[in-house]
Amino acid sequence: MDQEWVFIDGSYIRVHQHASGARNGFERAIGQSRGGRTTKIHLATDANGLPIDFKITGGQVHDSQVAEQLIETVEKADYLIADKGYDAETIRILIKNKNKNMIPIIPMRSNSKRLNKEFDKYLYRLRHLVENAFARLKHFRAIATRFDKLARNYQSMIYIACMFIWCKAK
């Protein structure tokens, strides 16, 4: 595992109509957004584009709300690369406090008045590695079309898919 660079991002998964109707008291991780009923996978990958860890939430949950949980899974890294959805001073401080040497590579929003001296365009261009990891995950039908009613079952399928990706079987 090459954790010199760590990438984090989120991706939406459309929920099949038969995935609703689970008993009360069980976590579903299904949310209502403009695109309909969705689940969001928040993924952290290493420098090779291999999954490190993930969290699943309802589709209405913003990336920045899960950032702290993903950053905590990173053991050590030189750079943490993310998109504009993670542009918040609290996230940048959290990244620097996690590891004194870790540098956040997050572009500023267009209306930001702060300077971003640490931003490295080359490393940000490599963010396609996390997008490629989502593409590989979505090759698995059980991931791309969520039929599972419960979050724990869907999470188990994502763990199995990540295992196959690590083993280079798919």
Coordinates of N, CA, C and O in Angstrom, one line a residue:
M1 N 0.8 -1.2 0.0 CA 0.0 0.0 0.0 C 0.9 1.2 0.0 O 1.7 1.4 0.9
D2 N 0.7 2.1 -1.0 CA 1.5 3.3 -1.2 C 0.7 4.5 -0.7 O -0.2 4.9 -1.4
Q3 N 0.9 5.0 0.5 CA 0.1 6.1 1.0 C 0.9 7.4 1.0 O 0.7 8.2 1.9
E4 N 1.8 7.5 0.0 CA 2.4 8.8 -0.1 C 1.4 9.9 -0.4 O 1.4 11.0 0.2
W5 N 0.5 9.6 -1.3 CA -0.7 10.4 -1.6 C -1.9 9.7 -1.3 O -2.1 8.5 -1.6
V6 N -2.9 10.3 -0.7 CA -4.2 9.8 -0.4 C -5.2 10.7 -1.0 O -5.2 11.9 -0.9
F7 N -6.2 10.0 -1.7 CA -7.3 10.7 -2.4 C -8.6 10.4 -1.7 O -8.8 9.3 -1.4
I8 N -9.4 11.4 -1.5 CA -10.8 11.2 -1.0 C -11.8 11.8 -1.9 O -11.6 12.9 -2.5
D9 N -13.0 11.2 -2.0 CA -14.0 11.7 -2.8 C -15.3 10.9 -2.5 O -15.3 9.9 -1.8
G10 N -16.4 11.4 -3.1 CA -17.7 10.7 -2.9 C -18.4 10.5 -4.2 O -18.2 11.2 -5.2
S11 N -19.2 9.5 -4.3 CA -20.0 9.2 -5.5 C -21.3 8.7 -5.2 O -21.5 7.9 -4.2
Y12 N -22.3 9.1 -6.0 CA -23.7 8.7 -5.8 C -24.0 7.3 -6.4 O -23.5 7.0 -7.5
I13 N -24.9 6.6 -5.8 CA -25.4 5.3 -6.3 C -26.9 5.4 -6.3 O -27.5 5.6 -5.3
R14 N -27.5 5.1 -7.5 CA -29.0 5.1 -7.5 C -29.5 3.9 -6.8 O -29.0 2.8 -7.0
V15 N -30.5 4.1 -6.0 CA -31.1 3.0 -5.2 C -32.3 2.4 -6.0 O -33.1 3.1 -6.5
H16 N -32.3 1.1 -6.2 CA -33.4 0.4 -6.9 C -34.7 0.6 -6.1 O -34.7 0.7 -4.8
Q17 N -35.8 0.6 -6.7 CA -37.1 0.8 -6.1 C -37.4 -0.3 -5.1 O -38.1 -0.1 -4.1
H18 N -36.9 -1.5 -5.2 CA -37.2 -2.6 -4.3 C -36.2 -2.6 -3.1 O -36.3 -3.5 -2.3
A19 N -35.3 -1.6 -3.0 CA -34.4 -1.5 -1.9 C -35.1 -0.9 -0.7 O -34.5 -0.9 0.4
S20 N -36.3 -0.3 -0.8 CA -36.9 0.3 0.3 C -37.8 -0.7 1.0 O -38.2 -1.7 0.5
G21 N -38.2 -0.3 2.2 CA -39.2 -1.2 2.9 C -38.6 -2.0 4.0 O -39.2 -3.0 4.4
A22 N -37.4 -1.7 4.5 CA -36.8 -2.5 5.5 C -37.5 -2.2 6.9 O -38.1 -1.1 7.0
R23 N -37.3 -3.1 7.8 CA -37.9 -2.9 9.1 C -37.3 -1.7 9.8 O -36.2 -1.3 9.6
N24 N -38.1 -1.1 10.7 CA -37.6 0.1 11.5 C -36.5 -0.4 12.4 O -36.6 -1.6 12.9
G25 N -35.6 0.5 12.8 CA -34.6 0.1 13.7 C -33.3 -0.3 13.0 O -32.3 -0.5 13.7
F26 N -33.3 -0.5 11.7 CA -32.1 -0.9 11.0 C -31.6 0.3 10.1 O -32.4 1.0 9.6
E27 N -30.3 0.5 10.1 CA -29.7 1.6 9.3 C -29.9 1.2 7.8 O -29.6 0.1 7.4
R28 N -30.3 2.2 7.0 CA -30.6 2.0 5.6 C -29.6 2.7 4.7 O -29.3 2.3 3.6
A29 N -29.1 3.9 5.1 CA -28.2 4.8 4.3 C -28.8 5.0 2.9 O -28.1 5.0 1.9
I30 N -30.1 5.4 2.9 CA -30.7 5.8 1.7 C -31.3 7.2 1.9 O -32.0 7.4 2.9
G31 N -31.0 8.1 1.0 CA -31.4 9.4 1.2 C -32.2 9.9 0.0 O -32.0 9.4 -1.1
Q32 N -32.9 11.0 0.1 CA -33.7 11.6 -0.9 C -32.9 12.8 -1.4 O -32.6 13.7 -0.6
S33 N -32.6 12.9 -2.7 CA -31.9 14.1 -3.2 C -32.6 14.4 -4.5 O -33.6 13.8 -4.9
R34 N -32.1 15.4 -5.2 CA -32.8 15.8 -6.5 C -32.8 14.7 -7.5 O -33.7 14.7 -8.3
G35 N -31.9 13.8 -7.5 CA -31.8 12.7 -8.4 C -32.7 11.5 -8.0 O -32.6 10.5 -8.7
G36 N -33.4 11.6 -6.9 CA -34.2 10.5 -6.4 C -33.5 9.9 -5.2 O -32.7 10.5 -4.5
R37 N -33.9 8.6 -5.0 CA -33.3 7.9 -3.8 C -31.9 7.4 -4.2 O -31.7 6.7 -5.1
T38 N -31.0 7.9 -3.3 CA -29.6 7.6 -3.6 C -28.8 7.2 -2.3 O -29.3 7.6 -1.2
T39 N -27.7 6.6 -2.5 CA -26.8 6.3 -1.5 C -25.4 6.9 -1.9 O -25.2 7.0 -3.1
K40 N -24.6 7.4 -1.0 CA -23.4 8.0 -1.4 C -22.2 7.2 -0.7 O -22.3 6.9 0.5
I41 N -21.3 6.8 -1.6 CA -20.1 6.1 -1.1 C -19.0 7.2 -1.0 O -18.7 7.9 -2.0
H42 N -18.4 7.3 0.2 CA -17.2 8.2 0.4 C -16.0 7.3 0.5 O -15.9 6.4 1.4
L43 N -15.1 7.5 -0.4 CA -13.9 6.6 -0.5 C -12.6 7.3 -0.4 O -12.4 8.4 -0.8
A44 N -11.7 6.6 0.3 CA -10.3 7.0 0.4 C -9.4 6.0 -0.3 O -9.6 4.8 -0.1
T45 N -8.6 6.5 -1.2 CA -7.7 5.6 -2.0 C -6.2 6.0 -1.8 O -5.9 7.1 -1.5
D46 N -5.4 5.0 -2.1 CA -3.9 5.3 -2.0 C -3.4 5.8 -3.3 O -4.2 6.1 -4.2
A47 N -2.1 5.9 -3.4 CA -1.5 6.5 -4.6 C -1.6 5.6 -5.8 O -1.4 6.1 -6.9
N48 N -1.9 4.3 -5.6 CA -2.2 3.4 -6.7 C -3.6 3.3 -7.1 O -4.0 2.6 -8.0
G49 N -4.5 4.1 -6.5 CA -5.9 4.0 -6.7 C -6.6 2.8 -6.1 O -7.8 2.5 -6.5
L50 N -6.0 2.2 -5.1 CA -6.6 1.1 -4.4 C -7.3 1.6 -3.2 O -6.8 2.5 -2.5
P51 N -8.5 1.1 -2.9 CA -9.3 1.6 -1.8 C -8.6 1.3 -0.4 O -8.1 0.2 -0.2
I52 N -8.6 2.3 0.4 CA -8.1 2.2 1.8 C -9.3 2.0 2.7 O -9.3 1.0 3.5
D53 N -10.3 2.8 2.6 CA -11.5 2.7 3.5 C -12.6 3.5 2.8 O -12.4 4.3 1.9
F54 N -13.8 3.2 3.3 CA -15.0 3.9 2.7 C -16.1 4.0 3.8 O -16.0 3.3 4.8
K55 N -17.0 4.9 3.6 CA -18.2 5.1 4.4 C -19.3 5.2 3.5 O -19.2 5.8 2.4
I56 N -20.5 4.7 3.9 CA -21.7 4.9 3.1 C -22.7 5.7 3.9 O -22.8 5.6 5.1
T57 N -23.4 6.6 3.2 CA -24.4 7.5 3.8 C -25.5 7.7 2.9 O -25.5 7.2 1.7
G58 N -26.5 8.4 3.3 CA -27.6 8.7 2.4 C -27.1 9.7 1.4 O -26.1 10.4 1.6
G59 N -27.8 9.8 0.3 CA -27.4 10.7 -0.8 C -27.4 12.2 -0.5 O -26.7 12.9 -1.2
Q60 N -28.1 12.6 0.5 CA -28.2 14.0 0.9 C -27.0 14.5 1.7 O -26.9 15.7 1.9
V61 N -26.2 13.6 2.2 CA -25.1 13.9 3.1 C -23.9 14.5 2.2 O -23.5 13.9 1.2
H62 N -23.5 15.7 2.6 CA -22.4 16.4 1.9 C -21.0 15.7 2.2 O -20.8 15.2 3.3
D63 N -20.1 15.8 1.3 CA -18.8 15.2 1.5 C -18.1 15.7 2.7 O -17.4 14.9 3.4
S64 N -18.2 17.0 3.0 CA -17.5 17.5 4.1 C -17.9 17.0 5.5 O -17.2 17.0 6.5
Q65 N -19.1 16.4 5.6 CA -19.6 15.9 6.8 C -19.0 14.5 7.2 O -19.0 14.1 8.3
V66 N -18.4 13.9 6.2 CA -17.8 12.5 6.4 C -16.3 12.6 6.3 O -15.6 11.7 6.6
A67 N -15.8 13.8 6.0 CA -14.3 14.0 5.8 C -13.5 13.6 7.0 O -12.5 12.9 6.9
E68 N -14.0 14.0 8.2 CA -13.3 13.6 9.4 C -13.1 12.1 9.6 O -12.0 11.7 9.9
Q69 N -14.1 11.4 9.3 CA -14.1 9.9 9.5 C -13.1 9.3 8.5 O -12.3 8.4 8.8
L70 N -13.1 9.8 7.2 CA -12.1 9.3 6.2 C -10.7 9.7 6.6 O -9.8 8.9 6.4
I71 N -10.5 10.9 7.0 CA -9.1 11.4 7.4 C -8.6 10.5 8.5 O -7.4 10.2 8.6
E72 N -9.4 10.2 9.5 CA -9.0 9.3 10.6 C -8.4 8.0 10.2 O -7.6 7.4 10.8
T73 N -8.9 7.5 9.0 CA -8.5 6.1 8.6 C -7.1 6.2 7.9 O -6.5 5.2 7.7
V74 N -6.6 7.4 7.5 CA -5.3 7.5 6.9 C -4.3 7.5 8.0 O -4.2 8.3 8.9
E75 N -3.4 6.5 7.9 CA -2.3 6.3 8.9 C -1.2 7.4 8.8 O -0.9 8.1 9.7
K76 N -0.7 7.4 7.6 CA 0.4 8.4 7.3 C 0.4 8.7 5.8 O 0.2 7.8 5.0
A77 N 0.6 9.9 5.5 CA 0.6 10.3 4.1 C 1.3 11.7 4.0 O 1.3 12.5 5.0
D78 N 1.9 11.9 2.8 CA 2.5 13.2 2.6 C 1.5 14.3 2.2 O 1.5 15.4 2.5
Y79 N 0.6 13.8 1.3 CA -0.4 14.7 0.7 C -1.8 14.0 0.8 O -1.9 12.8 0.6
L80 N -2.8 14.8 1.1 CA -4.2 14.4 1.0 C -4.9 15.2 -0.1 O -5.0 16.5 0.1
I81 N -5.4 14.6 -1.1 CA -5.9 15.3 -2.3 C -7.4 15.1 -2.3 O -7.9 14.0 -2.2
A82 N -8.2 16.2 -2.5 CA -9.6 16.2 -2.5 C -10.1 17.3 -3.4 O -9.4 18.2 -3.8
D83 N -11.4 17.3 -3.8 CA -12.0 18.3 -4.6 C -12.5 19.4 -3.8 O -12.4 19.5 -2.6
K84 N -13.2 20.4 -4.5 CA -13.7 21.6 -3.8 C -14.8 21.3 -2.8 O -15.0 22.2 -1.9
G85 N -15.4 20.2 -2.8 CA -16.4 19.9 -1.8 C -15.8 19.8 -0.4 O -16.5 19.9 0.6
Y86 N -14.5 19.6 -0.3 CA -13.8 19.5 1.0 C -13.1 20.8 1.4 O -12.3 20.8 2.3
D87 N -13.4 21.9 0.6 CA -12.8 23.2 0.9 C -13.4 23.9 2.1 O -14.4 24.6 2.0
A88 N -12.8 23.6 3.3 CA -13.2 24.2 4.5 C -12.0 24.3 5.4 O -11.2 23.4 5.4
E89 N -11.9 25.4 6.1 CA -10.7 25.6 6.9 C -10.6 24.5 8.0 O -9.5 24.1 8.4
T90 N -11.8 24.1 8.5 CA -11.8 23.0 9.6 C -11.2 21.7 9.1 O -10.5 21.0 9.8
I91 N -11.5 21.4 7.8 CA -10.9 20.2 7.2 C -9.4 20.3 7.0 O -8.7 19.4 7.3
R92 N -9.0 21.5 6.5 CA -7.5 21.7 6.3 C -6.8 21.6 7.7 O -5.7 21.0 7.7
I93 N -7.4 22.1 8.7 CA -6.7 22.1 10.0 C -6.7 20.6 10.5 O -5.7 20.2 11.1
L94 N -7.8 19.9 10.3 CA -7.9 18.5 10.7 C -6.8 17.7 10.0 O -6.2 16.8 10.6
I95 N -6.6 17.9 8.7 CA -5.6 17.2 8.0 C -4.2 17.5 8.5 O -3.4 16.6 8.7
K96 N -3.9 18.7 8.8 CA -2.6 19.1 9.3 C -2.4 18.6 10.8 O -1.3 18.2 11.1
N97 N -3.4 18.5 11.6 CA -3.3 18.0 12.9 C -3.2 16.5 13.0 O -2.6 15.9 13.9
K98 N -3.8 15.8 12.0 CA -3.7 14.3 11.9 C -2.2 13.9 11.8 O -1.8 13.0 12.5
N99 N -1.5 14.5 10.9 CA -0.1 14.2 10.7 C 0.6 15.5 10.4 O 0.2 16.2 9.4
K100 N 1.5 15.9 11.1 CA 2.2 17.2 11.0 C 2.8 17.5 9.6 O 2.9 18.6 9.2
N101 N 3.1 16.4 8.9 CA 3.7 16.6 7.6 C 2.7 16.5 6.5 O 3.1 16.7 5.3
M102 N 1.5 16.1 6.7 CA 0.5 15.9 5.7 C 0.0 17.3 5.2 O -0.4 18.2 6.0
I103 N 0.0 17.5 3.9 CA -0.4 18.7 3.2 C -1.7 18.5 2.5 O -1.8 17.6 1.6
P104 N -2.7 19.3 2.7 CA -3.9 19.2 2.0 C -3.8 19.9 0.6 O -3.4 21.0 0.5
I105 N -4.2 19.1 -0.4 CA -4.2 19.6 -1.8 C -5.7 19.7 -2.2 O -6.3 18.8 -2.7
I106 N -6.3 20.9 -1.8 CA -7.7 21.1 -2.0 C -7.8 22.5 -2.7 O -7.4 23.5 -2.1
P107 N -8.4 22.5 -3.9 CA -8.6 23.9 -4.5 C -9.6 24.7 -3.8 O -10.5 24.2 -3.1
M108 N -9.3 26.0 -3.8 CA -10.3 27.0 -3.2 C -11.5 27.2 -4.1 O -11.4 27.0 -5.3
R109 N -12.6 27.5 -3.5 CA -13.8 27.8 -4.2 C -13.6 29.1 -4.9 O -12.7 29.9 -4.5
S110 N -14.3 29.4 -6.0 CA -14.1 30.6 -6.8 C -14.4 31.9 -6.0 O -13.8 32.9 -6.3
N111 N -15.2 31.8 -5.0 CA -15.5 33.0 -4.2 C -14.6 33.2 -2.9 O -14.8 34.1 -2.1
S112 N -13.6 32.4 -2.8 CA -12.7 32.4 -1.7 C -11.8 33.6 -1.7 O -11.3 34.0 -2.8
K113 N -11.5 34.2 -0.6 CA -10.6 35.3 -0.5 C -9.2 34.9 0.1 O -8.3 35.8 0.2
R114 N -9.1 33.7 0.4 CA -7.8 33.2 1.0 C -6.9 32.8 -0.1 O -7.3 32.4 -1.2
L115 N -5.6 32.7 0.2 CA -4.6 32.2 -0.8 C -4.4 30.8 -0.5 O -4.5 30.3 0.6
N116 N -4.0 30.0 -1.5 CA -3.7 28.6 -1.4 C -2.3 28.3 -1.9 O -2.1 27.9 -3.0
K117 N -1.3 28.6 -1.0 CA 0.1 28.4 -1.3 C 0.5 27.0 -1.5 O 1.4 26.7 -2.3
E118 N -0.2 26.1 -0.8 CA 0.2 24.7 -0.8 C -0.4 23.9 -2.1 O 0.0 22.8 -2.3
F119 N -1.3 24.5 -2.8 CA -1.9 23.8 -3.9 C -0.9 23.4 -5.0 O -0.2 24.3 -5.5
D120 N -0.9 22.2 -5.4 CA -0.1 21.6 -6.4 C -0.9 21.1 -7.6 O -1.7 20.1 -7.4
K121 N -0.8 21.8 -8.7 CA -1.7 21.4 -9.9 C -1.4 20.0 -10.3 O -2.3 19.2 -10.7
Y122 N -0.2 19.6 -10.3 CA 0.2 18.2 -10.8 C -0.5 17.1 -9.9 O -1.1 16.2 -10.4
L123 N -0.4 17.3 -8.6 CA -1.0 16.3 -7.7 C -2.5 16.3 -7.9 O -3.2 15.3 -7.8
Y124 N -3.1 17.5 -8.1 CA -4.6 17.6 -8.2 C -5.0 16.9 -9.5 O -6.1 16.3 -9.5
R125 N -4.2 16.9 -10.5 CA -4.6 16.2 -11.8 C -4.6 14.7 -11.6 O -5.3 14.0 -12.3
L126 N -3.9 14.2 -10.6 CA -3.9 12.8 -10.3 C -5.1 12.3 -9.6 O -5.3 11.1 -9.3
R127 N -6.0 13.2 -9.3 CA -7.3 12.9 -8.6 C -8.1 11.9 -9.4 O -9.1 11.3 -8.8
H128 N -7.8 11.7 -10.6 CA -8.6 10.8 -11.5 C -8.4 9.3 -10.9 O -9.3 8.5 -11.2
L129 N -7.4 9.1 -10.1 CA -7.2 7.8 -9.5 C -8.4 7.4 -8.6 O -8.8 6.2 -8.6
V130 N -8.9 8.3 -7.9 CA -10.1 8.0 -7.0 C -11.3 7.8 -7.9 O -12.2 7.0 -7.6
E131 N -11.4 8.6 -9.0 CA -12.6 8.4 -9.9 C -12.5 7.1 -10.6 O -13.5 6.4 -10.8
N132 N -11.3 6.6 -10.9 CA -11.1 5.3 -11.5 C -11.5 4.2 -10.5 O -12.0 3.2 -10.9
A133 N -11.2 4.4 -9.3 CA -11.6 3.4 -8.3 C -13.1 3.3 -8.2 O -13.7 2.2 -8.1
F134 N -13.8 4.4 -8.3 CA -15.3 4.4 -8.3 C -15.8 3.6 -9.6 O -16.7 2.9 -9.5
A135 N -15.1 3.9 -10.7 CA -15.5 3.2 -11.9 C -15.3 1.7 -11.8 O -16.2 0.9 -12.2
R136 N -14.2 1.3 -11.2 CA -14.0 -0.2 -10.9 C -15.0 -0.8 -10.0 O -15.5 -1.9 -10.2
L137 N -15.4 0.0 -8.9 CA -16.4 -0.5 -8.0 C -17.8 -0.6 -8.7 O -18.5 -1.6 -8.4
K138 N -18.1 0.3 -9.6 CA -19.4 0.2 -10.3 C -19.5 -0.8 -11.4 O -20.5 -1.0 -11.9
H139 N -18.3 -1.5 -11.6 CA -18.4 -2.6 -12.5 C -19.2 -3.8 -11.9 O -19.6 -4.7 -12.6
F140 N -19.2 -3.8 -10.6 CA -19.9 -4.8 -9.9 C -21.4 -4.5 -9.8 O -21.8 -3.4 -9.3
R141 N -22.3 -5.3 -10.3 CA -23.7 -5.0 -10.5 C -24.3 -4.7 -9.1 O -25.2 -3.8 -9.0
A142 N -23.9 -5.5 -8.1 CA -24.5 -5.3 -6.8 C -24.2 -3.9 -6.2 O -24.9 -3.4 -5.4
I143 N -23.1 -3.3 -6.7 CA -22.7 -2.0 -6.2 C -23.4 -0.9 -7.1 O -24.0 0.1 -6.5
A144 N -23.4 -1.1 -8.4 CA -23.9 -0.1 -9.3 C -25.5 0.1 -9.1 O -26.0 1.2 -9.3
T145 N -26.2 -1.0 -8.9 CA -27.6 -0.9 -8.7 C -27.9 -1.5 -7.3 O -27.9 -2.7 -7.1
R146 N -28.1 -0.6 -6.4 CA -28.3 -1.1 -5.0 C -29.7 -1.7 -4.8 O -30.7 -1.0 -4.9
F147 N -29.7 -3.0 -4.6 CA -30.9 -3.7 -4.3 C -31.1 -4.0 -2.8 O -32.1 -4.3 -2.4
D148 N -30.0 -3.9 -2.0 CA -30.0 -4.2 -0.6 C -30.8 -3.2 0.2 O -30.7 -2.0 0.0
K149 N -31.6 -3.8 1.1 CA -32.5 -2.9 1.9 C -31.7 -2.3 3.1 O -32.0 -1.2 3.5
L150 N -30.8 -3.1 3.6 CA -30.0 -2.6 4.8 C -28.6 -2.1 4.4 O -28.0 -2.7 3.5
A151 N -28.2 -1.1 5.1 CA -26.8 -0.6 4.9 C -25.7 -1.6 5.2 O -24.7 -1.7 4.4
R152 N -25.9 -2.5 6.2 CA -24.8 -3.4 6.5 C -24.7 -4.4 5.4 O -23.5 -4.9 5.1
N153 N -25.7 -4.8 4.7 CA -25.6 -5.8 3.5 C -24.9 -5.1 2.4 O -24.1 -5.7 1.7
Y154 N -25.3 -3.9 2.1 CA -24.6 -3.1 1.0 C -23.2 -2.9 1.3 O -22.3 -3.0 0.4
Q155 N -22.9 -2.5 2.5 CA -21.5 -2.3 2.9 C -20.7 -3.6 2.8 O -19.5 -3.6 2.4
S156 N -21.3 -4.7 3.1 CA -20.6 -6.0 2.9 C -20.2 -6.3 1.4 O -19.1 -6.7 1.1
M157 N -21.1 -5.9 0.5 CA -20.9 -6.1 -0.9 C -19.7 -5.2 -1.3 O -18.9 -5.6 -2.2
I158 N -19.7 -4.0 -0.8 CA -18.6 -3.0 -1.2 C -17.3 -3.6 -0.6 O -16.2 -3.5 -1.3
Y159 N -17.3 -4.2 0.6 CA -16.0 -4.8 1.1 C -15.5 -5.9 0.2 O -14.4 -6.0 -0.1
I160 N -16.5 -6.7 -0.3 CA -16.1 -7.8 -1.2 C -15.6 -7.3 -2.5 O -14.6 -7.8 -3.1
A161 N -16.2 -6.2 -3.1 CA -15.7 -5.6 -4.3 C -14.3 -5.0 -4.1 O -13.5 -5.2 -5.0
C162 N -14.1 -4.4 -3.0 CA -12.8 -3.8 -2.7 C -11.7 -4.9 -2.6 O -10.6 -4.7 -3.1
M163 N -12.1 -6.0 -2.0 CA -11.2 -7.1 -2.0 C -10.8 -7.6 -3.3 O -9.6 -7.9 -3.6
F164 N -11.8 -7.7 -4.2 CA -11.5 -8.2 -5.6 C -10.6 -7.2 -6.3 O -9.7 -7.5 -7.1
I165 N -10.8 -5.9 -6.1 CA -10.0 -4.8 -6.7 C -8.5 -5.0 -6.2 O -7.6 -4.9 -6.9
W166 N -8.4 -5.2 -4.9 CA -7.0 -5.4 -4.3 C -6.4 -6.6 -4.9 O -5.2 -6.6 -5.0
C167 N -7.1 -7.7 -5.1 CA -6.6 -8.9 -5.6 C -6.4 -8.9 -7.1 O -5.9 -9.8 -7.7
K168 N -6.8 -7.8 -7.8 CA -6.7 -7.6 -9.2 C -7.5 -8.7 -10.0 O -7.1 -9.1 -11.1
A169 N -8.5 -9.2 -9.4 CA -9.3 -10.2 -10.0 C -10.3 -9.6 -11.0 O -10.9 -10.3 -11.8
K170 N -10.7 -8.4 -10.9 CA -11.7 -7.8 -11.8 C -11.1 -6.5 -12.4 O -10.5 -5.7 -11.7

